[in-house]
Tab-separated table of C-alpha atoms and ligand atoms in Angstrom:
chain	number	residue	atom	x	y	z
A	1	UNK	CA	75.018	113.384	116.417
A	2	UNK	CA	76.618	112.645	113.072
A	3	UNK	CA	75.995	116.078	111.547
A	4	UNK	CA	76.969	117.630	114.835
A	5	UNK	CA	80.180	115.604	114.918
A	6	UNK	CA	81.044	116.623	111.366
A	7	UNK	CA	80.446	120.265	112.207
A	8	UNK	CA	82.589	120.023	115.337
A	9	UNK	CA	85.495	118.558	113.374
A	10	UNK	CA	85.083	121.162	110.599
A	11	UNK	CA	85.008	123.958	113.146
A	12	UNK	CA	88.104	122.659	114.922
A	13	UNK	CA	89.832	122.514	111.536
A	14	UNK	CA	88.885	126.118	110.782
A	15	UNK	CA	90.177	127.235	114.186
A	16	UNK	CA	93.457	125.346	113.811
A	17	UNK	CA	94.336	126.001	110.184
A	18	UNK	CA	92.343	129.103	109.251
A	19	UNK	CA	90.687	127.491	106.223
A	20	UNK	CA	87.736	125.277	105.309
A	21	UNK	CA	88.382	121.543	105.244
A	22	UNK	CA	87.837	119.778	101.909
A	23	UNK	CA	85.699	117.235	103.750
A	24	UNK	CA	85.093	115.248	106.932
A	25	UNK	CA	85.416	111.464	107.076
A	26	UNK	CA	84.562	109.171	109.948
A	27	UNK	CA	85.302	105.643	111.134
A	28	UNK	CA	83.961	103.942	114.255
A	29	UNK	CA	85.593	101.970	117.024
A	30	UNK	CA	84.491	98.389	117.497
A	31	UNK	CA	83.654	95.882	120.156
A	32	UNK	CA	84.049	92.149	119.727
A	33	UNK	CA	80.794	90.396	120.515
A	34	UNK	CA	82.427	86.964	120.507
A	35	UNK	CA	85.473	85.189	119.060
A	36	UNK	CA	88.595	85.885	121.111
A	37	UNK	CA	92.123	84.796	120.162
A	38	UNK	CA	90.611	83.046	117.169
A	39	UNK	CA	91.866	85.580	114.618
A	40	UNK	CA	95.499	84.464	114.475
A	41	UNK	CA	94.286	80.854	114.442
A	42	UNK	CA	92.590	81.639	111.116
A	43	UNK	CA	89.180	81.256	112.726
A	44	UNK	CA	86.014	83.296	113.218
A	45	UNK	CA	85.229	86.577	114.954
A	46	UNK	CA	82.029	88.571	115.348
A	47	UNK	CA	82.739	92.238	116.107
A	48	UNK	CA	80.461	95.187	115.495
A	49	UNK	CA	81.194	98.814	114.662
A	50	UNK	CA	80.043	101.059	117.507
A	51	UNK	CA	78.394	104.441	117.764
A	52	UNK	CA	81.612	106.029	119.005
A	53	UNK	CA	83.836	107.194	116.175
A	54	UNK	CA	86.844	109.161	115.019
A	55	UNK	CA	86.238	112.004	112.590
A	56	UNK	CA	88.945	113.601	110.486
A	57	UNK	CA	88.588	116.988	108.805
A	58	UNK	CA	90.988	116.972	105.877
A	59	UNK	CA	92.377	119.516	103.445
A	60	UNK	CA	94.924	118.656	100.778
A	61	UNK	CA	98.061	120.805	100.494
A	62	UNK	CA	100.165	121.305	97.366
A	63	UNK	CA	103.557	121.288	99.116
A	64	UNK	CA	103.760	117.717	100.459
A	65	UNK	CA	103.665	118.792	104.110
A	66	UNK	CA	101.465	116.987	106.650
A	67	UNK	CA	100.118	118.825	109.689
A	68	UNK	CA	98.110	116.888	112.268
A	69	UNK	CA	96.132	118.050	115.286
A	70	UNK	CA	93.908	116.141	117.715
A	71	UNK	CA	91.145	117.966	119.572
A	72	UNK	CA	91.841	115.816	122.621
A	73	UNK	CA	95.629	115.958	122.669
A	74	UNK	CA	97.891	118.411	124.427
A	75	UNK	CA	100.523	117.595	121.800
A	76	UNK	CA	99.838	120.538	119.505
A	77	UNK	CA	100.366	120.304	115.762
A	78	UNK	CA	102.594	117.464	114.537
A	79	UNK	CA	104.492	118.250	111.324
A	80	UNK	CA	105.575	115.586	108.863
A	81	UNK	CA	106.035	115.274	105.108
A	82	UNK	CA	104.672	112.757	102.608
A	83	UNK	CA	108.139	112.094	101.192
A	84	UNK	CA	110.562	109.874	103.082
A	85	UNK	CA	108.077	108.786	105.750
A	86	UNK	CA	109.428	106.247	108.190
A	87	UNK	CA	108.596	105.122	111.712
A	88	UNK	CA	111.207	107.445	113.183
A	89	UNK	CA	109.601	110.507	111.620
A	90	UNK	CA	106.301	110.025	113.456
A	91	UNK	CA	105.678	110.358	117.185
A	92	UNK	CA	102.590	109.897	119.367
A	93	UNK	CA	99.308	109.345	117.572
A	94	UNK	CA	100.726	110.636	114.284
A	95	UNK	CA	102.086	107.109	113.659
A	96	UNK	CA	98.539	106.066	112.712
A	97	UNK	CA	97.867	108.589	109.919
A	98	UNK	CA	101.528	108.424	108.860
A	99	UNK	CA	101.335	104.633	108.693
A	100	UNK	CA	98.283	104.809	106.447
A	101	UNK	CA	99.983	107.314	104.117
A	102	UNK	CA	103.011	105.022	104.005
A	103	UNK	CA	100.866	101.953	103.233
A	104	UNK	CA	99.106	103.820	100.393
A	105	UNK	CA	102.481	104.899	98.983
A	106	UNK	CA	103.704	101.323	99.172
A	107	UNK	CA	100.820	100.414	96.868
A	108	UNK	CA	102.058	103.011	94.387
A	109	UNK	CA	99.362	105.541	95.262
A	110	UNK	CA	100.513	109.153	95.186
A	111	UNK	CA	99.369	110.910	98.366
A	112	UNK	CA	99.282	114.722	98.543
A	113	UNK	CA	100.298	116.711	101.600
A	114	UNK	CA	97.429	117.600	103.911
A	115	UNK	CA	96.255	119.322	107.044
A	116	UNK	CA	94.118	117.148	109.292
A	117	UNK	CA	92.193	117.581	112.526
A	118	UNK	CA	91.194	114.461	114.459
A	119	UNK	CA	88.155	114.614	116.709
A	120	UNK	CA	87.338	111.264	118.285
A	121	UNK	CA	84.943	110.052	120.930
A	122	UNK	CA	86.327	106.512	121.030
A	123	UNK	CA	87.912	106.205	124.475
A	124	UNK	CA	91.637	105.486	124.322
A	125	UNK	CA	92.955	102.152	125.451
A	126	UNK	CA	89.544	100.770	126.505
A	127	UNK	CA	89.840	97.967	123.974
A	128	UNK	CA	87.474	99.707	121.558
A	129	UNK	CA	90.195	100.243	118.953
A	130	UNK	CA	90.538	103.995	119.044
A	131	UNK	CA	93.702	103.557	116.974
A	132	UNK	CA	91.975	101.672	114.168
A	133	UNK	CA	89.214	104.258	114.120
A	134	UNK	CA	91.882	106.843	113.293
A	135	UNK	CA	93.519	104.646	110.665
A	136	UNK	CA	90.248	103.748	108.979
A	137	UNK	CA	89.022	107.352	108.918
A	138	UNK	CA	92.311	108.494	107.363
A	139	UNK	CA	92.355	105.586	104.901
A	140	UNK	CA	88.783	106.327	103.811
A	141	UNK	CA	89.645	110.004	103.304
A	142	UNK	CA	92.834	109.226	101.356
A	143	UNK	CA	91.044	106.603	99.278
A	144	UNK	CA	88.644	109.258	98.054
A	145	UNK	CA	90.944	112.262	97.643
A	146	UNK	CA	93.625	110.274	95.798
A	147	UNK	CA	91.035	108.552	93.609
A	148	UNK	CA	92.699	105.251	94.527
A	149	UNK	CA	89.343	103.458	94.636
A	150	UNK	CA	90.476	100.673	96.968
A	151	UNK	CA	87.666	98.290	97.937
A	152	UNK	CA	86.928	97.267	101.524
A	153	UNK	CA	89.217	94.251	101.365
A	154	UNK	CA	92.132	96.333	100.059
A	155	UNK	CA	91.521	99.013	102.690
A	156	UNK	CA	91.569	96.315	105.386
A	157	UNK	CA	94.919	95.064	104.096
A	158	UNK	CA	96.356	98.582	103.756
A	159	UNK	CA	95.474	99.491	107.344
A	160	UNK	CA	96.760	96.142	108.579
A	161	UNK	CA	100.021	96.813	106.748
A	162	UNK	CA	100.178	100.252	108.403
A	163	UNK	CA	99.731	98.654	111.841
A	164	UNK	CA	102.112	95.746	111.304
A	165	UNK	CA	104.944	97.288	109.323
A	166	UNK	CA	104.794	100.967	110.292
A	167	UNK	CA	103.251	101.253	113.770
A	168	UNK	CA	104.819	97.915	114.708
A	169	UNK	CA	101.773	96.219	116.243
A	170	UNK	CA	101.263	92.555	115.271
A	171	UNK	CA	97.499	92.876	114.838
A	172	UNK	CA	95.117	90.941	112.592
A	173	UNK	CA	92.236	92.123	110.434
A	174	UNK	CA	89.334	92.184	112.885
A	175	UNK	CA	89.403	95.768	114.075
A	176	UNK	CA	89.623	97.477	110.716
A	177	UNK	CA	87.187	95.020	109.143
A	178	UNK	CA	84.560	96.002	111.707
A	179	UNK	CA	85.337	99.704	111.365
A	180	UNK	CA	85.250	99.633	107.559
A	181	UNK	CA	82.456	97.114	106.953
A	182	UNK	CA	80.116	97.712	109.911
A	183	UNK	CA	76.449	98.484	109.480
A	184	UNK	CA	73.857	99.856	111.870
A	185	UNK	CA	71.908	97.035	113.548
A	186	UNK	CA	74.438	94.401	112.431
A	187	UNK	CA	77.553	92.581	113.540
A	188	UNK	CA	80.323	91.606	111.111
A	189	UNK	CA	80.935	87.872	110.879
A	190	UNK	CA	84.471	87.486	109.678
A	191	UNK	CA	86.446	84.487	108.542
A	192	UNK	CA	90.021	85.409	109.374
A	193	UNK	CA	91.401	82.794	106.976
A	194	UNK	CA	90.135	84.347	103.766
A	195	UNK	CA	88.649	87.655	104.972
A	196	UNK	CA	85.178	86.563	103.902
A	197	UNK	CA	82.737	88.899	105.687
A	198	UNK	CA	78.991	88.741	106.226
A	199	UNK	CA	76.679	91.133	108.013
A	200	UNK	CA	74.570	89.419	110.665
A	201	UNK	CA	71.531	91.149	112.211
A	202	UNK	CA	72.252	92.267	115.769
A	203	UNK	CA	69.415	94.581	116.648
A	204	UNK	CA	69.929	94.698	120.393
A	205	UNK	CA	67.719	97.751	120.850
A	206	UNK	CA	64.903	96.086	118.935
A	207	UNK	CA	65.129	93.169	121.375
A	208	UNK	CA	64.959	95.520	124.365
A	209	UNK	CA	68.648	95.036	125.170
A	210	UNK	CA	71.676	97.262	125.504
A	211	UNK	CA	75.318	96.303	125.213
A	212	UNK	CA	77.060	97.660	128.280
A	213	UNK	CA	80.851	98.048	128.139
A	214	UNK	CA	82.759	97.878	131.407
A	215	UNK	CA	86.215	99.345	130.983
A	216	UNK	CA	88.144	98.012	133.965
A	217	UNK	CA	90.948	100.548	133.316
A	218	UNK	CA	93.365	97.737	134.066
A	219	UNK	CA	96.309	97.322	131.730
A	220	UNK	CA	98.193	94.347	133.066
A	221	UNK	CA	101.938	94.518	132.706
A	222	UNK	CA	102.130	90.921	131.460
A	223	UNK	CA	99.717	91.506	128.574
A	224	UNK	CA	102.474	91.391	125.946
A	225	UNK	CA	104.184	88.285	127.279
A	226	UNK	CA	100.824	86.600	127.907
A	227	UNK	CA	99.733	87.254	124.332
A	228	UNK	CA	102.983	85.896	122.906
A	229	UNK	CA	102.842	82.746	125.024
A	230	UNK	CA	99.190	82.080	124.065
A	231	UNK	CA	100.094	82.437	120.404
A	232	UNK	CA	103.019	80.061	120.855
A	233	UNK	CA	100.782	77.491	122.571
A	234	UNK	CA	98.311	77.669	119.686
A	235	UNK	CA	101.097	77.183	117.146
A	236	UNK	CA	102.412	74.222	119.087
A	237	UNK	CA	98.928	72.717	119.280
A	238	UNK	CA	98.422	73.077	115.521
A	239	UNK	CA	101.820	71.543	114.835
A	240	UNK	CA	101.176	68.545	117.077
A	241	UNK	CA	97.789	68.011	115.440
A	242	UNK	CA	99.279	68.355	111.969
A	243	UNK	CA	97.013	71.184	110.814
A	244	UNK	CA	97.800	74.559	109.271
A	245	UNK	CA	95.956	76.377	112.063
A	246	UNK	CA	93.618	75.526	114.952
A	247	UNK	CA	90.771	76.615	112.719
A	248	UNK	CA	91.121	73.178	111.133
A	249	UNK	CA	90.355	71.354	114.413
A	250	UNK	CA	86.737	70.610	115.341
A	251	UNK	CA	85.154	70.164	118.758
A	252	UNK	CA	84.809	66.433	117.989
A	253	UNK	CA	88.592	66.196	117.478
A	254	UNK	CA	89.303	67.421	121.001
A	255	UNK	CA	89.082	64.128	122.889
A	256	UNK	CA	91.737	62.628	120.677
A	257	UNK	CA	93.860	65.778	120.908
A	258	UNK	CA	94.000	65.612	124.684
A	259	UNK	CA	96.341	62.609	124.685
A	260	UNK	CA	98.758	64.210	122.224
A	261	UNK	CA	99.882	67.237	124.199
A	262	UNK	CA	100.560	68.567	127.670
A	263	UNK	CA	97.601	69.672	129.763
A	264	UNK	CA	98.200	73.419	129.448
A	265	UNK	CA	98.587	73.332	125.663
A	266	UNK	CA	95.431	71.242	125.481
A	267	UNK	CA	93.418	73.819	127.417
A	268	UNK	CA	94.697	76.608	125.140
A	269	UNK	CA	93.687	74.540	122.117
A	270	UNK	CA	90.296	73.737	123.618
A	271	UNK	CA	89.556	77.417	124.130
A	272	UNK	CA	90.258	78.289	120.510
A	273	UNK	CA	88.412	75.305	119.067
A	274	UNK	CA	85.305	75.768	121.220
A	275	UNK	CA	85.396	79.549	120.723
A	276	UNK	CA	85.307	79.120	116.944
A	277	UNK	CA	82.256	76.914	117.397
A	278	UNK	CA	80.639	79.481	119.718
A	279	UNK	CA	81.036	82.156	117.047
A	280	UNK	CA	79.299	79.912	114.517
A	281	UNK	CA	76.577	79.087	117.057
A	282	UNK	CA	76.129	82.779	117.881
A	283	UNK	CA	75.738	83.685	114.209
A	284	UNK	CA	73.169	80.924	113.760
A	285	UNK	CA	71.268	81.997	116.892
A	286	UNK	CA	71.223	85.656	115.837
A	287	UNK	CA	69.847	84.726	112.442
A	288	UNK	CA	67.261	82.317	113.802
A	289	UNK	CA	66.120	83.940	117.034
A	290	UNK	CA	67.759	87.319	117.656
A	291	UNK	CA	70.077	88.846	120.282
A	292	UNK	CA	68.520	87.334	123.418
A	293	UNK	CA	69.404	83.852	122.135
A	294	UNK	CA	73.174	84.404	122.287
A	295	UNK	CA	73.491	85.069	126.029
A	296	UNK	CA	74.627	81.550	126.918
A	297	UNK	CA	77.428	81.684	124.354
A	298	UNK	CA	78.749	84.904	125.897
A	299	UNK	CA	78.850	83.262	129.338
A	300	UNK	CA	80.526	80.136	127.990
A	301	UNK	CA	83.084	82.255	126.134
A	302	UNK	CA	84.016	84.040	129.333
A	303	UNK	CA	84.381	80.797	131.269
A	304	UNK	CA	86.616	79.414	128.526
A	305	UNK	CA	88.872	82.472	128.584
A	306	UNK	CA	89.001	82.450	132.357
A	307	UNK	CA	89.639	78.727	132.864
A	308	UNK	CA	91.171	77.366	129.660
A	309	UNK	CA	92.965	80.283	128.053
A	310	UNK	CA	93.639	82.002	131.394
A	311	UNK	CA	93.572	85.567	130.119
A	312	UNK	CA	90.977	87.060	132.449
A	313	UNK	CA	91.803	88.954	135.643
A	314	UNK	CA	89.935	89.646	138.914
A	315	UNK	CA	88.479	92.922	137.629
A	316	UNK	CA	87.117	91.334	134.445
A	317	UNK	CA	85.639	88.421	136.394
A	318	UNK	CA	84.096	90.881	138.838
A	319	UNK	CA	82.525	92.879	135.985
A	320	UNK	CA	81.056	89.714	134.484
A	321	UNK	CA	79.794	88.262	137.770
A	322	UNK	CA	78.331	91.518	139.075
A	323	UNK	CA	76.530	92.285	135.844
A	324	UNK	CA	75.096	88.760	135.607
A	325	UNK	CA	73.943	88.840	139.228
A	326	UNK	CA	72.190	92.181	138.666
A	327	UNK	CA	70.241	91.167	135.574
A	328	UNK	CA	72.542	90.982	132.543
A	329	UNK	CA	71.482	87.963	130.465
A	330	UNK	CA	75.048	87.218	129.332
A	331	UNK	CA	78.507	88.729	129.790
A	332	UNK	CA	82.122	88.158	128.827
A	333	UNK	CA	85.477	89.826	128.779
A	334	UNK	CA	86.308	91.149	125.320
A	335	UNK	CA	89.645	91.857	123.681
A	336	UNK	CA	93.062	90.395	124.266
A	337	UNK	CA	92.687	89.978	128.024
A	338	UNK	CA	94.691	90.704	131.190
A	339	UNK	CA	92.591	93.855	131.592
A	340	UNK	CA	90.645	96.022	129.193
A	341	UNK	CA	86.889	95.695	128.916
A	342	UNK	CA	83.999	93.319	129.471
A	343	UNK	CA	80.638	93.477	127.715
A	344	UNK	CA	77.245	92.611	129.128
A	345	UNK	CA	73.962	92.148	127.329
A	346	UNK	CA	71.430	93.870	129.572
A	347	UNK	CA	67.653	94.344	129.380
A	348	UNK	CA	67.184	98.102	128.886
A	349	UNK	CA	65.002	98.294	131.992
A	350	UNK	CA	67.802	96.860	134.141
A	351	UNK	CA	70.614	99.044	132.823
A	352	UNK	CA	70.730	101.429	135.780
A	353	UNK	CA	70.642	98.569	138.284
A	354	UNK	CA	73.428	96.705	136.526
A	355	UNK	CA	75.584	99.815	136.309
A	356	UNK	CA	75.153	100.463	140.041
A	357	UNK	CA	75.885	96.840	140.908
A	358	UNK	CA	79.137	96.839	138.933
A	359	UNK	CA	80.283	100.126	140.439
A	360	UNK	CA	79.498	98.844	143.926
A	361	UNK	CA	81.201	95.508	143.365
A	362	UNK	CA	84.374	97.244	142.186
A	363	UNK	CA	84.358	99.553	145.200
A	364	UNK	CA	83.815	96.633	147.576
A	365	UNK	CA	86.775	94.769	146.125
A	366	UNK	CA	88.970	97.876	146.313
A	367	UNK	CA	89.299	98.080	142.513
A	368	UNK	CA	89.671	101.357	140.672
A	369	UNK	CA	86.260	102.671	139.552
A	370	UNK	CA	85.410	101.277	136.088
A	371	UNK	CA	84.196	103.357	133.155
A	372	UNK	CA	80.750	102.274	131.959
A	373	UNK	CA	79.068	103.073	128.680
A	374	UNK	CA	76.635	101.521	126.249
A	375	UNK	CA	77.431	100.913	122.610
A	376	UNK	CA	75.140	100.117	119.711
A	377	UNK	CA	75.989	98.576	116.328
A	378	UNK	CA	76.595	101.451	113.921
A	379	UNK	CA	77.566	102.197	110.330
A	380	UNK	CA	81.177	101.789	109.246
A	381	UNK	CA	83.637	104.293	107.778
A	382	UNK	CA	82.278	106.892	105.362
A	383	UNK	CA	82.318	110.518	104.324
A	384	UNK	CA	80.222	112.808	106.540
A	385	UNK	CA	80.604	116.221	104.888
B	401	LIG	P1	92.950	101.122	121.536
B	401	LIG	O1	93.123	101.108	120.058
B	401	LIG	O2	92.521	99.811	122.087
B	401	LIG	O3	92.099	102.231	122.004
B	401	LIG	P2	95.765	101.554	121.384
B	401	LIG	O4	96.841	101.599	122.406
B	401	LIG	O5	95.891	100.636	120.239
B	401	LIG	O6	94.392	101.354	122.167
B	401	LIG	O7	95.596	102.979	120.762
B	401	LIG	C1	95.522	104.131	121.572
B	401	LIG	C2	96.355	105.210	120.949
B	401	LIG	O8	95.608	105.813	119.871
B	401	LIG	C3	96.677	106.321	121.886
B	401	LIG	O9	97.849	106.075	122.596
B	401	LIG	C4	96.854	107.497	120.935
B	401	LIG	O10	98.147	107.482	120.367
B	401	LIG	C5	95.882	107.191	119.816
B	401	LIG	N1	94.618	107.928	119.918
B	401	LIG	C6	93.375	107.399	119.982
B	401	LIG	N2	92.426	108.372	120.019
B	401	LIG	C7	93.097	109.542	119.959
B	401	LIG	C8	92.698	110.928	119.956
B	401	LIG	N3	91.421	111.285	120.011
B	401	LIG	N4	93.675	111.859	119.880
B	401	LIG	C9	94.972	111.508	119.822
B	401	LIG	N5	95.398	110.242	119.826
B	401	LIG	C10	94.493	109.262	119.901
B	402	LIG	MG1	94.518	99.764	119.021
């Protein structure tokens, strides 16, 4: 698959630009196993890089021009230049590579012009971070061709800067950390306070399990406002409790916290505080006993997001309930909420049954048919050819 993917990107480059690419770089999408809305509370997350990835075939140009083409876009070739890059000069998906170039330049790194073909099998907008896959693939390519030699932590910060200051998305460090640091058979345990990262064994296949992703294809219109109001509630909770961030509150502190704030703020706080603990418990369970031991934490995480943080939706609940009823050992919504995807940990032998049950449940409820696929923990960003 990997060699095949590299060849496909190289061939598309040849067809588009009539020359051989200098090389092909890749970066995967990610799924968050557990740890939702904990990132901006300086807490813990546990994503893994998946076996769906973006590949970029890249060839430097001497004239400072940038030409970009996606194999899946009807947009044609986008033309930019390395000098004077700003948000207004980039449209569509070109904001992602342009943002990375801009973030490198901001660090004083001289970036040459280039032709680039993007070939990605990370589905768009399914909550698998197709956008970060692009950014991390481009950043890994630029890091090598410019000789910048940024380490993983610096690449994480550069891509975050591209997202925040250039693309204009107020995202944290989880997605690019997973894409850049991921390893086959492992999840990435990340402390969002200091970016400390550890690989944790997550060999689902070895335990006879698959991770099934259910993309509900729902993008709720109140996702933006809901996200902002959840963030505000967390900030209020931290302020009332006199801590820098909710990361500094423990499960034992919760009883006392209840009396200090309104009921809604308390439930928001309780989600974050218990979710941080569930990430720690999941890491410990994976290390001690393996993937099957984390199922209960996935279920509890979903219940907390549904009842306390109130960011689930009928389609996500349906995906979780139907998969659990049909044999999944644990399931939860993943991502920011109000739509997007759920994940289910499913015994390999039951995969077909669970898929059918979810599809049927969605049809029965009159929901749009979901997209279903399995993902496995895969290696992070690297050069392929
Ligand atoms: P997510 O990152 O969760 O998939 P986003 O909305 O952050 O969703 O990013 C999706 C955007 O990434 C798309 O709108 C598009 O601009 C870009 N994108 C992702 N994959 C591709 C691709 N293969 N070709 C062109 N653009 C892509
Ligand atoms: Mg994205």
